[in-house]
Amino acid sequence: MTSPLEQKKIKIAGPSVVTANRTWDGIVVYRTAAKSWSADLSEAAIVRNSDEAKALLAESVADDVGAIGPYIAPVQVGADGKVEPGNLREQIRRTGVTIGQPVQV
Amino acid sequence: MYAYDEIDRTLVNERVSEFRDQVKRRLSGELTEDEFKILRLQNGVYLQLHAYMFRVAIPYGTLASNQLRALAHVARKYDRGYGHFTTRQNIQFNWIKLAELPDALADLAEVGIHAMQTSGNNMRNVTSDQWAGVAPGEIEDPRIWSELIRQHTTLHPEFSFLPRKFKIAITASDHDRAAIKIHDIGLKLIKNEKGETGFEVLVGGGLGRTPFIGKTIKHFVHGRDILSYIEAILRVYNQYGRRDNIYKARIKILVHELGIEKFSREVEEEWQQIRNSSLQIDDEVVEDIRSRFTYPAYEKLPHMPDELRQAAADPDFEAWRKNSVAPHKVQGYSIVTISLKPIGAPPGDATAEQMDALADLADKYSFGEIRVGHEQNLALPHVAKRDLPALWKALDKLGLATPNVNLITDIIACPGLDYCSLANARSIPIAQELTRRFANHELANLIGRLHINISGCINACGHHHVGHIGILGVEKNGEEVYQITIGGRADESAALGNLIGPGVKFDEVADVVEDIVEAYLALRERPEELFMDTVKRLGVEPFKERVYATR
């Protein structure tokens, strides 16, 4: 759960995606292979080595209007191809807080 | 309450217009995020895990009922129906959209609320005692001086681009409810031998990665000189503060590295150059600010009204009264602390409905005034004792009468990994589990005063270093691990807690706290010996033995 703010080197140990927050409303988004952003993790472009990750991140950073704060986050890809967040932080970003909120939405 | 003048209103409204334009330019791509970030931070807008977070200032913790209703309105219209009161007299909204923020700010500006000084490397919202102006024995209302400093520092160019954020807290009571010793500058109002009002000035306190308790830099600075003295401190900090390393940029590091003697000599030298300048405060300025604070027209009321005597037969009322009601400087009145720590709920959260209803109760029972404390609770500062039973019943219906103020379930916790982009571990679920473990009020009362503070990362927004029991969440090999300290405190005897041993896993934290509490109950010499007294008497060892003997 190391904060991506501390992410100094791009070094990935497995499948990863680029994630950010959409500029106008802040929701969590993922960079897609179509060079766009999607709120659906299953649509994210998966990278598997540092060079791919660097390229995807660079392209994401260049889209400064669409989303802010892009960084590389680990994912797990199941045998069926289903993509899941690779750590608790990303799980929380995807599915929301782990606690009941005072007002249910 | 403080009444804003035309200058204040113009400033706040102009700020909204300015930010509206900045947001528009950002969304159109005219401003990059790098260019926009500092602008949004200067308006209280952070980016968190799921959304933007909007932090609104509640200067020196004082709110009028119409202002609380405006906060409820923002929660309802622009967020998800609730807000989170922080450890520095602010409120945060966690789900706000950037595109709607200018409208939210405009709605708040109508009642004189803004988000200036709630983020960025500037002088932050000046905080004070939530019982200011009503606490018995107070030197004088510290909010007058808080407001003076607020006016001087708001948008002051010299304080807007500091090496790091800078926080000031002021108290006027012997018992420090404003945690002044963990602030960059702590001010304690005092009188000198001539009866003149001034300040003991502390500097270099702070928590985070490198915690320090503030040190007294000057035992008495006359009130008329306080702005020049603060400015002298800021100038020395601005000149020598580290801008090359974010982790060493706070003034506490500078004070530590220079030593308080050398630091104070530098400040003294600077102060002598500006002391007799326009920064010297005329009495009329102070009196003008004082005149803008209005105080209730208190009635002459009995010390023990019949209503209170009759209600004392109800053990539930008495349980609440004992922990929530404090003496007021005016006979017949009380200060009522409202716990935002219901069992099993996130500490410091309040729904829009609760805020609206509380505003109504403030109008009915507290001359329309509400206070916000750094412990993430609220207070009604002027409640007639005869009204206490009726108020309690009304609060109970709102879920705001949990009788746990200052008890083990009155937990301070940061938002942690559930919301915060900086966090390494969750805080709120730990707090929730602890409140469930100690939900039994008789047990909590038996334990007595015990403050638990939880932070989800080393930045220490939950003030874990100064919790009687402090819990710090860190990450180790991809897992949440929690370090436990005991013996910290944030009051006039402020101290940093001591680590009891290796970190424990998420699921073990509540068990460890139970072990610590059981050890305390077994070790205390008498029921009146508080947890902190036992820790002071025996040190960490017996608690460490208890916790780790079987782990």
XYZ file of C-alpha atoms in Angstrom:
656
model
C 0.000 0.000 0.000
C 2.923 2.298 -0.461
C 1.544 5.599 -1.633
C 2.269 6.265 -5.300
C 3.567 9.618 -4.147
C 6.557 7.605 -2.995
C 6.767 5.787 -6.328
C 10.175 6.915 -7.489
C 11.275 4.195 -9.889
C 9.209 2.417 -12.449
C 9.874 -1.206 -11.703
C 7.039 -3.654 -12.006
C 6.900 -7.171 -10.684
C 3.864 -8.350 -12.570
C 0.867 -7.204 -14.562
C 0.099 -3.542 -13.975
C -2.182 -0.758 -15.117
C -2.040 3.016 -15.096
C -4.636 4.587 -12.871
C -5.515 8.196 -12.064
C -8.460 10.363 -11.054
C -10.737 11.983 -13.608
C -10.189 15.705 -13.619
C -13.715 17.112 -13.478
C -15.072 14.868 -10.734
C -12.103 13.014 -9.283
C -13.381 9.460 -9.746
C -10.922 6.604 -10.186
C -10.102 5.830 -13.790
C -7.793 3.481 -15.689
C -5.887 4.077 -18.900
C -7.232 1.996 -21.764
C -5.497 0.577 -24.804
C -7.556 3.041 -26.876
C -5.646 5.896 -25.218
C -8.642 6.960 -23.233
C -9.798 6.628 -19.608
C -12.347 4.217 -18.217
C -13.870 3.813 -14.762
C -13.945 0.074 -15.410
C -10.781 -1.804 -14.472
C -11.605 -4.565 -16.941
C -11.073 -2.062 -19.750
C -7.603 -1.055 -18.539
C -4.535 -1.625 -20.677
C -2.366 -4.239 -18.973
C 1.415 -3.824 -19.084
C 3.830 -6.573 -18.127
C 7.291 -5.039 -18.169
C 8.968 -1.757 -17.303
C 9.272 -0.489 -20.850
C 5.561 -1.003 -21.504
C 4.749 0.602 -18.174
C 6.926 3.632 -18.899
C 5.313 4.100 -22.298
C 1.774 3.810 -20.940
C 2.546 6.172 -18.083
C 4.138 8.743 -20.377
C 1.135 8.702 -22.652
C -1.184 9.027 -19.638
C 0.756 11.917 -18.156
C 0.494 13.697 -21.483
C -3.304 13.677 -21.174
C -3.310 16.292 -18.451
C -6.877 17.420 -19.085
C -8.563 14.052 -18.844
C -7.151 12.765 -15.580
C -4.683 13.763 -12.896
C -1.969 12.044 -10.927
C -1.444 8.942 -13.097
C 0.686 6.175 -11.643
C 1.370 2.510 -12.170
C -0.557 0.106 -9.990
C -0.313 -3.678 -9.745
C -3.155 -5.931 -10.775
C -3.824 -9.636 -10.694
C -5.063 -11.341 -13.810
C -6.970 -14.533 -13.170
C -6.885 -17.669 -15.331
C -10.166 -16.484 -16.823
C -8.603 -13.147 -17.688
C -10.476 -11.274 -14.972
C -8.492 -8.288 -13.688
C -8.447 -7.521 -9.968
C -6.562 -4.822 -8.021
C -3.158 -5.984 -6.817
C -3.190 -4.525 -3.319
C -5.522 -3.213 -0.643
C -5.075 0.429 -1.628
C -6.142 -0.259 -5.175
C -8.930 -2.520 -3.973
C -10.282 0.363 -1.898
C -9.959 2.745 -4.822
C -11.909 0.353 -6.983
C -14.660 -0.768 -4.632
C -14.883 2.103 -2.158
C -14.286 2.462 1.545
C -14.173 -0.680 3.664
C -16.470 0.853 6.252
C -20.106 1.745 6.326
C -20.614 5.392 5.464
C -22.851 7.560 7.637
C -25.173 8.003 4.692
C -25.530 5.009 2.407
C -25.273 5.642 -1.305
C -19.808 35.031 17.544
C -17.584 37.209 15.398
C -19.331 39.485 12.892
C -17.497 39.853 9.595
C -17.186 43.346 8.186
C -17.429 44.457 4.564
C -13.726 43.840 3.952
C -14.055 40.222 5.089
C -17.144 39.652 2.955
C -15.536 41.200 -0.105
C -12.392 39.133 0.373
C -14.344 35.879 0.617
C -16.559 36.675 -2.391
C -13.648 37.759 -4.553
C -11.879 34.572 -3.664
C -14.832 32.522 -4.907
C -14.900 34.386 -8.221
C -11.176 33.935 -8.622
C -11.380 30.190 -7.960
C -14.359 29.808 -10.287
C -12.242 31.223 -13.079
C -9.293 29.009 -12.149
C -11.459 25.863 -12.199
C -12.909 26.859 -15.561
C -9.424 27.324 -16.978
C -8.299 24.020 -15.532
C -11.215 22.081 -17.006
C -10.659 23.673 -20.398
C -7.009 22.695 -20.343
C -5.768 26.271 -20.180
C -4.146 25.468 -16.841
C -2.124 22.303 -16.366
C -2.467 20.279 -13.179
C 0.976 21.472 -12.115
C -0.157 25.061 -12.469
C -3.535 24.421 -10.890
C -2.447 22.289 -7.946
C -1.136 25.142 -5.831
C -4.277 27.159 -6.591
C -6.647 24.370 -5.577
C -4.621 23.678 -2.447
C -4.943 27.333 -1.489
C -8.675 26.758 -1.626
C -8.733 23.611 0.463
C -8.986 21.142 -2.421
C -6.960 17.937 -2.207
C -7.079 14.855 -4.354
C -7.732 11.721 -2.333
C -8.236 8.083 -3.249
C -11.735 8.210 -4.671
C -12.345 11.870 -5.331
C -11.367 15.417 -4.499
C -11.528 16.309 -0.832
C -12.711 19.760 0.158
C -11.514 21.114 3.507
C -13.391 24.063 4.942
C -12.065 26.288 7.715
C -13.872 26.813 10.985
C -11.647 29.566 12.410
C -10.935 29.009 16.100
C -13.694 26.410 16.118
C -16.633 28.790 16.276
C -19.715 28.243 14.121
C -23.057 30.008 13.992
C -26.142 27.882 13.460
C -26.676 29.270 9.952
C -23.077 28.349 9.114
C -23.611 24.779 10.325
C -26.724 24.619 8.146
C -24.628 25.794 5.193
C -22.173 22.964 5.844
C -25.120 20.545 5.955
C -26.314 21.982 2.654
C -22.908 21.416 1.046
C -22.838 17.857 2.388
C -26.268 17.187 0.955
C -26.070 19.004 -2.367
C -22.466 18.503 -3.415
C -21.243 15.513 -1.423
C -22.720 12.292 -0.037
C -24.712 13.652 2.839
C -22.047 13.844 5.532
C -18.900 15.653 6.560
C -15.872 14.787 8.639
C -14.661 17.086 11.422
C -10.872 17.080 11.598
C -8.255 17.472 14.324
C -7.692 21.129 13.409
C -11.127 22.705 13.567
C -11.925 22.095 9.912
C -14.543 20.005 8.183
C -13.813 17.824 5.172
C -16.091 16.628 2.394
C -14.784 13.491 0.755
C -16.685 13.078 -2.482
C -16.874 16.499 -4.033
C -16.577 17.171 -7.776
C -14.110 19.782 -8.974
C -16.607 21.176 -11.448
C -19.073 21.878 -8.616
C -16.606 23.277 -6.103
C -17.011 26.942 -7.074
C -20.756 26.650 -6.433
C -20.142 24.995 -3.075
C -17.704 27.765 -2.136
C -20.192 30.406 -3.242
C -22.914 28.868 -1.080
C -20.562 28.855 1.905
C -19.459 32.429 1.239
C -23.026 33.577 1.775
C -22.591 32.770 5.456
C -18.960 33.891 5.696
C -17.329 30.479 5.420
C -14.361 29.784 3.183
C -11.523 27.342 2.640
C -8.574 29.695 2.830
C -5.677 28.561 4.998
C -6.824 24.954 5.087
C -4.050 23.558 2.915
C -0.843 24.465 1.140
C 2.472 25.739 2.456
C 1.052 28.762 4.180
C -0.184 29.903 7.546
C -3.054 27.556 8.329
C -6.336 28.140 10.073
C -5.571 29.493 13.567
C -7.060 27.127 16.117
C -8.087 27.703 19.677
C -9.794 26.262 22.725
C -13.299 25.132 21.792
C -14.396 26.435 25.181
C -12.980 29.897 24.466
C -14.947 32.703 26.024
C -16.934 30.435 28.325
C -14.336 28.447 30.258
C -14.101 29.399 33.931
C -10.769 30.915 34.902
C -9.781 31.892 31.390
C -7.448 34.918 31.127
C -9.608 36.345 28.340
C -11.269 35.114 25.173
C -8.393 33.767 23.036
C -10.506 34.077 19.875
C -9.925 37.840 19.864
C -6.236 37.198 19.335
C -6.932 34.282 17.020
C -8.990 36.606 14.853
C -6.275 39.260 14.923
C -3.737 36.728 13.674
C -6.214 35.380 11.134
C -6.724 38.847 9.683
C -3.000 39.526 9.566
C -2.035 36.225 8.003
C -4.854 35.593 5.513
C -3.331 35.890 2.032
C -0.278 37.640 3.530
C 2.303 37.245 0.738
C 5.144 36.608 3.153
C 3.244 33.699 4.719
C 1.750 32.237 1.556
C 4.812 30.437 0.187
C 6.539 29.118 3.278
C 8.911 26.124 3.234
C 5.988 24.070 4.582
C 2.611 24.483 6.218
C 2.557 26.451 9.447
C 0.104 26.045 12.284
C -0.688 28.272 15.260
C -2.879 27.388 18.235
C -3.930 29.623 21.124
C -5.250 28.889 24.582
C -6.113 31.102 27.515
C -6.699 28.413 30.128
C -4.331 26.472 32.333
C -5.769 23.251 30.989
C -4.758 23.159 27.354
C -7.595 21.959 25.127
C -5.984 23.397 21.976
C -2.877 21.188 21.975
C -0.603 24.221 21.662
C 2.550 22.224 22.383
C 2.246 20.255 19.167
C 1.933 23.316 16.952
C 4.557 25.263 15.017
C 3.733 28.180 17.282
C 1.768 27.704 20.471
C 0.448 30.758 22.289
C -0.725 30.784 25.865
C -2.451 33.941 27.016
C -1.127 35.113 30.356
C -0.935 38.236 32.497
C 2.363 39.709 33.649
C 3.030 41.124 37.115
C 1.565 44.462 35.961
C -1.649 42.754 34.939
C -0.955 43.303 31.250
C -2.123 40.749 28.716
C 0.497 38.893 26.753
C 1.629 35.496 25.655
C 3.970 32.730 26.558
C 5.252 31.766 23.121
C 6.198 28.202 22.241
C 7.796 27.177 19.001
C 8.816 24.055 17.135
C 6.125 21.621 18.183
C 4.707 19.177 15.698
C 4.070 15.519 15.014
C 4.482 13.700 11.700
C 7.612 11.813 10.794
C 9.773 13.659 13.330
C 7.710 14.590 16.363
C 8.706 17.313 18.815
C 7.029 18.976 21.757
C 7.152 22.760 21.412
C 9.642 24.712 23.471
C 9.098 28.047 25.167
C 10.966 30.668 23.190
C 9.770 33.648 25.218
C 8.026 33.664 28.551
C 6.151 36.905 27.964
C 5.413 38.851 24.811
C 3.089 41.777 25.335
C -0.167 41.558 23.391
C 0.676 44.675 21.382
C 3.853 42.959 20.124
C 2.472 39.558 19.244
C 2.189 40.142 15.490
C 5.753 41.435 15.220
C 7.033 38.548 17.326
C 5.212 35.963 15.202
C 6.489 37.697 12.096
C 10.038 37.591 13.440
C 9.704 33.830 13.956
C 8.307 33.427 10.454
C 11.106 35.501 8.954
C 13.785 33.373 10.577
C 11.915 30.271 9.393
C 11.510 31.679 5.893
C 15.198 32.482 5.750
C 16.651 29.258 7.162
C 13.896 26.682 6.752
C 14.798 23.758 4.500
C 13.109 23.953 1.120
C 15.210 21.173 -0.377
C 13.714 18.345 1.646
C 10.001 18.146 2.395
C 10.660 15.919 5.403
C 12.933 18.502 6.993
C 11.061 21.633 6.050
C 8.911 22.223 9.128
C 10.044 24.775 11.674
C 10.414 22.046 14.314
C 13.402 20.691 12.377
C 14.990 24.132 12.187
C 14.472 24.736 15.905
C 15.914 21.315 16.673
C 18.929 21.751 14.401
C 19.754 25.299 15.507
C 18.835 24.672 19.131
C 16.246 26.774 20.910
C 18.870 29.226 22.252
C 20.322 30.058 18.866
C 16.918 30.079 17.250
C 15.587 32.470 19.873
C 18.608 34.779 19.423
C 17.918 34.936 15.689
C 14.264 35.703 16.364
C 15.151 38.336 18.959
C 17.495 40.058 16.524
C 14.830 40.089 13.839
C 12.172 41.191 16.297
C 14.126 44.209 17.478
C 14.179 45.474 13.911
C 10.422 45.256 13.379
C 9.044 45.509 16.886
C 8.325 49.243 16.773
C 6.948 49.215 13.267
C 3.412 49.274 11.973
C 3.128 45.725 13.275
C 2.676 47.076 16.786
C -0.979 46.693 17.607
C -2.963 49.675 18.769
C -5.380 49.065 21.600
C -8.152 50.336 19.333
C -7.530 47.498 16.869
C -7.874 44.903 19.582
C -10.929 46.641 20.978
C -12.498 46.801 17.521
C -12.080 43.045 17.111
C -13.322 42.500 20.649
C -16.412 44.556 19.882
C -17.187 42.322 16.905
C -17.485 39.282 19.161
C -20.987 39.193 20.535
C -21.789 37.320 23.707
C -25.159 36.027 24.803
C -27.418 37.961 27.118
C -27.208 35.425 29.900
C -30.054 35.200 32.376
C -29.543 35.071 36.088
C -30.154 31.404 36.757
C -29.830 29.117 39.768
C -26.825 26.864 40.129
C -29.017 23.779 40.529
C -32.411 24.148 38.819
C -35.264 21.774 39.600
C -35.142 20.260 36.107
C -31.577 19.115 36.669
C -32.287 17.816 40.158
C -35.188 15.728 38.887
C -33.295 14.393 35.876
C -30.463 13.218 38.130
C -32.641 10.216 39.045
C -32.245 8.903 35.493
C -28.984 6.927 35.320
C -28.744 7.331 31.537
C -28.977 11.091 31.823
C -26.453 11.094 34.638
C -24.031 8.981 32.626
C -24.215 11.513 29.815
C -24.100 14.552 32.090
C -21.078 13.301 33.960
C -18.958 13.020 30.821
C -20.447 15.599 28.472
C -21.291 18.594 30.643
C -18.644 20.997 31.913
C -18.787 24.079 34.132
C -19.445 27.442 32.477
C -18.093 30.793 33.616
C -21.654 32.015 34.147
C -23.712 30.498 36.935
C -26.659 28.458 35.753
C -25.045 27.610 32.391
C -22.980 24.696 31.114
C -20.751 23.779 28.217
C -22.029 20.635 26.521
C -19.673 18.487 24.483
C -21.407 16.511 21.765
C -19.729 13.227 21.022
C -19.239 12.463 17.335
C -18.016 9.035 18.379
C -21.034 6.748 18.434
C -20.180 3.098 18.964
C -19.170 1.473 15.698
C -19.096 4.692 13.656
C -16.241 6.640 12.053
C -14.902 9.245 14.526
C -15.767 12.829 13.662
C -18.414 12.185 11.012
C -21.759 13.972 11.081
C -24.614 13.656 8.614
C -26.329 16.627 6.997
C -29.445 15.762 8.981
C -27.488 15.773 12.237
C -25.879 19.104 11.353
C -29.231 20.685 10.529
C -30.849 19.333 13.681
C -27.903 20.417 15.778
C -28.149 23.917 14.325
C -31.787 23.970 15.462
C -30.775 22.790 18.927
C -28.077 25.466 19.048
C -30.718 28.081 18.274
C -33.008 26.689 20.935
C -30.498 26.013 23.677
C -27.139 27.693 22.957
C -27.794 31.163 21.560
C -27.223 29.842 18.042
C -23.586 28.918 18.598
C -21.659 25.687 18.068
C -18.007 24.923 18.687
C -15.654 22.421 17.074
C -12.835 20.853 19.076
C -9.629 19.228 17.914
C -10.815 15.962 19.456
C -13.327 15.727 16.579
C -16.303 16.492 18.803
C -18.659 19.450 18.783
C -19.865 21.588 21.676
C -22.764 23.826 22.574
C -21.120 26.557 24.622
C -24.025 28.281 26.377
C -26.623 25.795 27.615
C -28.782 26.743 30.593
C -28.614 23.962 33.151
C -32.404 23.802 33.296
C -32.353 22.823 29.606
C -29.864 19.988 29.947
C -32.461 17.179 30.298
C -34.427 18.362 27.257
C -31.246 18.824 25.244
C -30.045 15.352 26.164
C -33.295 13.781 24.972
C -33.108 15.694 21.690
C -29.455 14.735 21.155
C -30.225 11.118 21.947
C -32.837 11.021 19.184
C -30.171 12.257 16.757
C -27.594 9.681 17.852
C -25.509 12.451 19.369
C -25.714 11.586 23.059
C -23.136 8.817 23.362
C -21.872 9.316 26.923
C -18.232 8.673 26.103
C -16.506 12.068 26.063
C -12.917 11.599 27.272
C -13.412 7.857 27.662
C -11.703 5.069 25.757
C -14.215 5.120 22.890
C -13.774 8.874 22.334
C -11.146 8.033 19.723
C -9.314 10.488 17.486
C -8.644 8.941 14.081
C -7.532 10.197 10.713
C -9.443 9.074 7.596
C -6.677 6.548 6.869
C -6.464 4.300 3.847
C -10.208 4.310 3.356
C -9.998 7.864 2.039
C -6.494 9.305 2.126
C -3.972 9.124 -0.709
C -1.061 9.383 1.714
C -2.168 6.610 4.067
C -0.487 3.226 4.308
C -3.082 1.573 6.523
C -6.679 1.921 7.619
C -7.585 3.885 10.744
C -11.362 4.024 10.866
C -12.043 0.260 11.017
C -9.574 0.020 13.905
C -11.453 2.787 15.726
C -14.779 1.135 15.004
C -13.650 -2.221 16.373
C -12.225 -0.587 19.496
C -15.489 1.227 20.182
C -17.331 -2.078 19.901
C -14.874 -3.789 22.276
C -15.372 -1.079 24.883
C -19.037 -0.328 24.160
C -20.079 -1.237 27.680
C -20.384 2.131 29.381
C -19.743 0.753 32.863
C -16.465 -0.733 31.669
C -15.478 2.480 29.904
C -16.273 4.458 33.043
C -14.319 2.009 35.162
C -11.315 2.565 32.922
C -11.747 6.331 33.166
C -10.024 8.977 31.104
C -8.098 7.337 28.312
C -7.455 8.787 24.889
C -6.718 6.586 21.900
C -5.331 8.249 18.789
C -4.982 6.468 15.456
C -3.058 7.525 12.346
C -2.946 5.646 9.067
C 0.536 6.876 8.202
C 3.526 8.652 9.636
C 2.083 12.064 8.783
C 0.167 11.629 12.049
C -3.089 13.436 11.295
C -4.624 11.284 14.035
C -1.997 12.627 16.475
C -0.982 9.104 17.485
C 2.257 10.309 19.106
C 0.265 12.116 21.784
C -2.426 9.532 22.375
C -2.466 7.917 25.817
C -2.525 4.885 23.587
C -1.246 5.734 20.126
C -1.746 3.522 17.097
C 0.222 4.082 13.905
C -0.580 2.131 10.784
C 2.328 1.330 8.477
C 2.881 -1.010 5.581
C 5.164 -3.999 5.830
C 5.520 -6.405 2.930
C 2.193 -5.319 1.522
C 0.315 -5.778 4.788
C -1.099 -3.306 7.275
C 0.927 -3.352 10.488
C 0.261 -1.198 13.530
C 2.790 0.184 15.981
C 1.483 0.852 19.467
C 2.756 3.569 21.807
C 1.637 4.468 25.299
C 2.166 7.497 27.506
C 1.608 10.310 25.025
C -0.524 13.321 25.818
C -1.529 16.534 24.043
C -2.434 18.792 26.966
C -0.372 21.216 29.078
C 1.865 18.301 30.067
C 2.292 17.224 26.464
C 4.542 14.229 25.898
C 5.319 11.779 23.137
C 4.323 8.185 23.669
C 6.796 5.308 23.851
C 6.707 2.311 21.566
C 5.803 -0.870 23.411
C 7.268 -3.318 20.915
C 6.993 -4.766 17.427
C 4.033 -3.878 15.255
C 0.950 -6.069 15.197
C -1.426 -7.052 12.420
C -4.751 -5.381 11.661
C -6.755 -8.153 13.331
C -4.656 -8.039 16.499
C -4.859 -4.332 17.318
C -8.051 -4.441 19.367
C -6.752 -7.478 21.306
C -3.530 -5.622 22.102
C -5.421 -2.573 23.326
C -7.566 -4.839 25.491
C -4.402 -6.358 26.943
C -2.997 -2.917 27.708
C -6.225 -1.881 29.400
C -6.432 -5.105 31.394
C -2.852 -4.602 32.517
C -3.676 -1.061 33.593
C -6.726 -2.162 35.576
C -4.628 -4.786 37.329
C -1.692 -2.460 37.960
C -3.368 0.738 39.102
C -3.058 1.394 42.803
C -6.560 2.771 43.228
C -9.569 3.476 40.975
C -8.682 7.179 40.802
C -5.261 6.460 39.309
C -5.724 7.264 35.636
C -4.104 5.259 32.869
C -1.545 7.994 32.291
C -0.593 8.053 35.953
C -0.012 4.312 35.961
C 2.130 4.537 32.820
C 4.095 7.386 34.376
C 4.619 5.421 37.579
C 5.569 2.102 36.004
C 6.816 2.890 32.519
C 6.297 0.801 29.420
C 7.694 -2.531 30.634
C 4.726 -4.086 32.450
C 2.478 -3.273 29.504
C 4.998 -4.629 27.060
C 5.282 -7.854 29.037
C 1.543 -8.253 29.068
C 1.127 -7.640 25.355
C 4.015 -9.719 24.079
C 4.123 -12.546 26.624
C 1.849 -14.656 24.485
C 2.572 -13.167 21.067
